[in-house]
Coordinates of C-alpha atoms in Angstrom, one line a residue:
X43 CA 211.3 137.9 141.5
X44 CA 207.8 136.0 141.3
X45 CA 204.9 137.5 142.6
X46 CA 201.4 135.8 142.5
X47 CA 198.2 137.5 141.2
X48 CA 194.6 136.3 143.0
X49 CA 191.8 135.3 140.5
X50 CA 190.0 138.4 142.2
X51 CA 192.9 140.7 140.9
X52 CA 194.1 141.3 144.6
X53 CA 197.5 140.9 146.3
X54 CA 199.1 139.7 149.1
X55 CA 201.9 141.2 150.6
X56 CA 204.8 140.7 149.0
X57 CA 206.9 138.4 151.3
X58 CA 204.4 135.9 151.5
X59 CA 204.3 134.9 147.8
X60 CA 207.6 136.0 146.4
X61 CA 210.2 133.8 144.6
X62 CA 213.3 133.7 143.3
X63 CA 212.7 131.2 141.2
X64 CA 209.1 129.2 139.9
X65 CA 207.9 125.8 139.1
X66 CA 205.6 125.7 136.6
X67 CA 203.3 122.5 137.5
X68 CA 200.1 123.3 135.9
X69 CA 199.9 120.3 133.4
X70 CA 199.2 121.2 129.8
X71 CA 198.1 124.1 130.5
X72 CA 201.5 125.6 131.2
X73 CA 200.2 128.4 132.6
X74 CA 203.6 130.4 133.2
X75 CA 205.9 128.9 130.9
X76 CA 203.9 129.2 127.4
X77 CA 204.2 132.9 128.4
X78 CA 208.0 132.9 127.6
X79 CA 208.4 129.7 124.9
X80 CA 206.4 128.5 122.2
X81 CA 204.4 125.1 123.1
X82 CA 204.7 122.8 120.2
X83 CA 201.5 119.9 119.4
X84 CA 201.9 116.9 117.1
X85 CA 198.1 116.3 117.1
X86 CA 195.0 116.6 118.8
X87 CA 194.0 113.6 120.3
X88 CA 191.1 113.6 122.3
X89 CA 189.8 111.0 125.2
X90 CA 186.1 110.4 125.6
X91 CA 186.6 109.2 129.5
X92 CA 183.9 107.7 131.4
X93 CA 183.5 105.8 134.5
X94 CA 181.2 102.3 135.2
X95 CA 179.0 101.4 137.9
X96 CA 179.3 97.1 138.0
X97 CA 174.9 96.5 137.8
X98 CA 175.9 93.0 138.9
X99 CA 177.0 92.2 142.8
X100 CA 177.6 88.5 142.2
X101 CA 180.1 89.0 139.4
X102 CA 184.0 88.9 140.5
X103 CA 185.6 91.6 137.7
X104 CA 188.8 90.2 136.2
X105 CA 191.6 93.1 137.6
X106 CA 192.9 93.7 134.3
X107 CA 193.7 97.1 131.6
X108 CA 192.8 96.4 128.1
X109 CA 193.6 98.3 125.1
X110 CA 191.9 97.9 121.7
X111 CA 192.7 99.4 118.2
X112 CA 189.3 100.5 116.3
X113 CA 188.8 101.9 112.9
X114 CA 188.8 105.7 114.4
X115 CA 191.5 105.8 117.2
X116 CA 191.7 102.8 120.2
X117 CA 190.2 102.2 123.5
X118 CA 191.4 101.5 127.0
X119 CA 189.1 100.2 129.7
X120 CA 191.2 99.5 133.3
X121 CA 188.9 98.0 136.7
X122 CA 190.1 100.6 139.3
X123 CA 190.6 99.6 143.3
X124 CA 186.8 100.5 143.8
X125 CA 185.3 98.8 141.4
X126 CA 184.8 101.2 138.9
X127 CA 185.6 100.5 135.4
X128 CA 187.7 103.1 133.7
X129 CA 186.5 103.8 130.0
X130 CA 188.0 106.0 127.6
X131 CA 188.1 106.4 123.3
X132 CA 191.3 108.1 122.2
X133 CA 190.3 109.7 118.6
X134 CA 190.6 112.8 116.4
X135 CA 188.2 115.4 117.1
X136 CA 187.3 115.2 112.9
X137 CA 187.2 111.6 113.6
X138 CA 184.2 111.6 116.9
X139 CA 181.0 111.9 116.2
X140 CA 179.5 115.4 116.5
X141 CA 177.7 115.9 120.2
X142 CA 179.1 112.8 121.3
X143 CA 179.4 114.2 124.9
X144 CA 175.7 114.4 124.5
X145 CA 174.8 111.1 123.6
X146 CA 174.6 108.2 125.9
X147 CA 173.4 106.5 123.1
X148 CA 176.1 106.7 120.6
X149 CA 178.6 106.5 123.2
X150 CA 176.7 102.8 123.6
X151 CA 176.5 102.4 119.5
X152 CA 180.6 103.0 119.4
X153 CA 181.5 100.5 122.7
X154 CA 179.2 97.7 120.8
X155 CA 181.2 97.8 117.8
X156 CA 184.1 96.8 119.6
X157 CA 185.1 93.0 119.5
X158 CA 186.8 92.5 123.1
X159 CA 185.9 95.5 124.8
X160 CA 182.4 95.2 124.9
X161 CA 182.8 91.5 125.5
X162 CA 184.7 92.1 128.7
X163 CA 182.3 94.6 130.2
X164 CA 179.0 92.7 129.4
X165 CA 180.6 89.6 131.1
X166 CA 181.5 91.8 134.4
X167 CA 178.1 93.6 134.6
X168 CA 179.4 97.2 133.4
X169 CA 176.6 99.1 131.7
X170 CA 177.0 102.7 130.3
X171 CA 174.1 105.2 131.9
X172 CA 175.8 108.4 131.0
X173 CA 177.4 110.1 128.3
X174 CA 181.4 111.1 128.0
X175 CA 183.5 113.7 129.1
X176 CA 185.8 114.7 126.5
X177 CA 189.6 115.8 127.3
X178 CA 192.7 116.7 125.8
X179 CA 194.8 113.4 125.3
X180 CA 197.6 115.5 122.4
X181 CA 201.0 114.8 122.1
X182 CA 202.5 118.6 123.3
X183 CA 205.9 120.2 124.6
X184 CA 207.5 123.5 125.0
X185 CA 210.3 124.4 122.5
X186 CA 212.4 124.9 125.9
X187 CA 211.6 123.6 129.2
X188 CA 213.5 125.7 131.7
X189 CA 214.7 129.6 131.7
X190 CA 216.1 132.1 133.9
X191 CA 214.0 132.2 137.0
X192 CA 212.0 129.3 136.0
X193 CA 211.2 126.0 134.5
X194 CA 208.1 123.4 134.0
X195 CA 207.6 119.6 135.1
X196 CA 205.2 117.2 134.3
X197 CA 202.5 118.0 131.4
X198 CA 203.3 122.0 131.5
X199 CA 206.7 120.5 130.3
X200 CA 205.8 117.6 128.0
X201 CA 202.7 115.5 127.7
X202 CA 202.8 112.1 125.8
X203 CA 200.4 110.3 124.1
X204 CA 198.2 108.2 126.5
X205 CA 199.5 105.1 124.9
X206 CA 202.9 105.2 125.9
X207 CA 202.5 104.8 129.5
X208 CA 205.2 107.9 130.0
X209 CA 203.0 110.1 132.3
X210 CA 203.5 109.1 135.7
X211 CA 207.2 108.3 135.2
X212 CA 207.6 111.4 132.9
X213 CA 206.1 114.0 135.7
X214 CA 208.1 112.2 138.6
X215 CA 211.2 112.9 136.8
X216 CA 211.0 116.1 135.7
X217 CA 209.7 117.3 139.2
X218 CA 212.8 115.9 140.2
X219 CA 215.4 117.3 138.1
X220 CA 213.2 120.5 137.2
X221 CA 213.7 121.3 141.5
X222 CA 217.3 120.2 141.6
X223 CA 217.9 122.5 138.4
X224 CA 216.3 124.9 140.4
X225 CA 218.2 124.6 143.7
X226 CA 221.4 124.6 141.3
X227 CA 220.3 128.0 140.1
X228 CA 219.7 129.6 143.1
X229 CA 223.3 128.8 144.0
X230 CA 224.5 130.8 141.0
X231 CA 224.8 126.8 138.7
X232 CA 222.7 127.1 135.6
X233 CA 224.2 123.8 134.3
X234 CA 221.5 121.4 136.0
X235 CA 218.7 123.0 134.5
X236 CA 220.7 123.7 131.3
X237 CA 220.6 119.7 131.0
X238 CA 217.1 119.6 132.3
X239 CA 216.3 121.3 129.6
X240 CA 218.3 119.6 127.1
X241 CA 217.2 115.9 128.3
X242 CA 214.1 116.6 128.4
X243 CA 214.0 117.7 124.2
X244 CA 215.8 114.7 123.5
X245 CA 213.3 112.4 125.5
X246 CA 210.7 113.8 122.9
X247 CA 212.2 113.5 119.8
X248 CA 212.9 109.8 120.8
X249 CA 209.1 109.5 121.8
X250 CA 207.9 110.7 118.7
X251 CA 209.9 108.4 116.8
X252 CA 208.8 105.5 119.2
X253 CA 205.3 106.4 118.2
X254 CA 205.5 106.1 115.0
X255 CA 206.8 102.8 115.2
X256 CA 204.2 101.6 117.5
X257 CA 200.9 103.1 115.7
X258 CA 202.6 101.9 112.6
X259 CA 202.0 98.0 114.1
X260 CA 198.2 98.5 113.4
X261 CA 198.1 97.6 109.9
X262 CA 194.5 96.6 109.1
X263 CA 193.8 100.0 110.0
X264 CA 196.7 102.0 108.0
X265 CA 194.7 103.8 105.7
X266 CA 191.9 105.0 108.0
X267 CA 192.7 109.1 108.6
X268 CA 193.8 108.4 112.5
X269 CA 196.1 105.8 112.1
X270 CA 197.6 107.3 108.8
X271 CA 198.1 110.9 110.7
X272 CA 200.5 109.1 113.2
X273 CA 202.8 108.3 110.2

């Protein structure tokens, strides 16, 4: 039985936050379920996310997502439904440089050394006036995804590299099959979430071999320390 704890230390009664059985849903930082399995990381990439203000009204943005590989890790830039232009640096935390989420100006220095990046933004009138947030972009999972009374979905369960498009499709999934495993259990069936479990360490292993392959096509870059981790 499950009984939820307030940040304050108090309780409620009992029947109003008891469960059989609990979905842990808390993205990477798998609150619940890194309390019972080890959570396993195959590196520490960080984004450097910001978002752009267009400074020019008479300019029609392309819609578009662009992704560029740089020396240090690679960049994605997307226009969003308002107009915004989503910017982030995926990198090493060895490989940023040091109080980067304090500098406008540097963030400014490292979008100018790109070649189409910067090109794309200066022609739609996106200027950077702040500097980044940084966040945890790493490749993580738990050694096992689902146990007796429980089980985890979405990033508390496995969170992909940024590059591989897997979030969305990834979480919807898991929620999916992590509640039916669930229901299953409750009805005395441990098999569902038994091959929730087992899927779900499969679909990793095939990623990380997938990612190999696909950081590997960046060659001009293959001896720089990001790019060469990835191998």
């Amino acid at each position: 039985m499950w009984r939820l704890t307030l940040e304050d230390g108090t309780e409620r009664a009992p029947r109003f936050l008891a469960a059989r059985f609990l979905i842990d849903a808390s993205g990477r930082a798998a609150v619940v379920a890194r309390r019972f399995v080890r959570r396993r990381r195959a590196d520490r990439l960080v984004a450097a996310c910001d978002f752009l203000a267009q400074t020019i009204d008479d300019v029609e943005p392309t819609p578009a997502t662009l992704i560029e590989a740089a020396a240090e890790g690679w960049w994605y830039a997307t226009l969003l439904p308002d107009r915004r232009m989503g910017l982030a640096f995926f990198s090493d935390p060895d490989r940023l440089p040091r109080g980067l989420s304090r500098d406008p100006a540097r963030w400014r220095a490292m979008l100018a050394e790109t070649e189409w990046t910067a090109r794309w933004l200066d022609s739609a009138g996106y200027r950077i006036a702040a500097a980044p947030r940084l966040a945890s972009a790493g490749t993580t999972w738990l050694e096992r995804a689902a146990g007796e009374g429980w089980a985890a979905a979405g990033d508390a369960a496995a969170a992909f590299d940024p590059l591989s498009s897997h979030g969305l499709t990834s979480a919807l999934w898991a929620g999916r099959r992590a509640a039916q495993g669930a229901l299953a259990m409750l009805d005395g069936d441990s098999r569902p979430l038994e091959r929730y479990a087992t899927t779900l360490d499969e679909a990793v292993r095939q990623f990380l071999s997938q990612r190999r392959a696909v950081y590997g096509e960046v060659r001009r870059f293959a001896d720089r320390p990001f790019w060469s981790r990835r191998q």
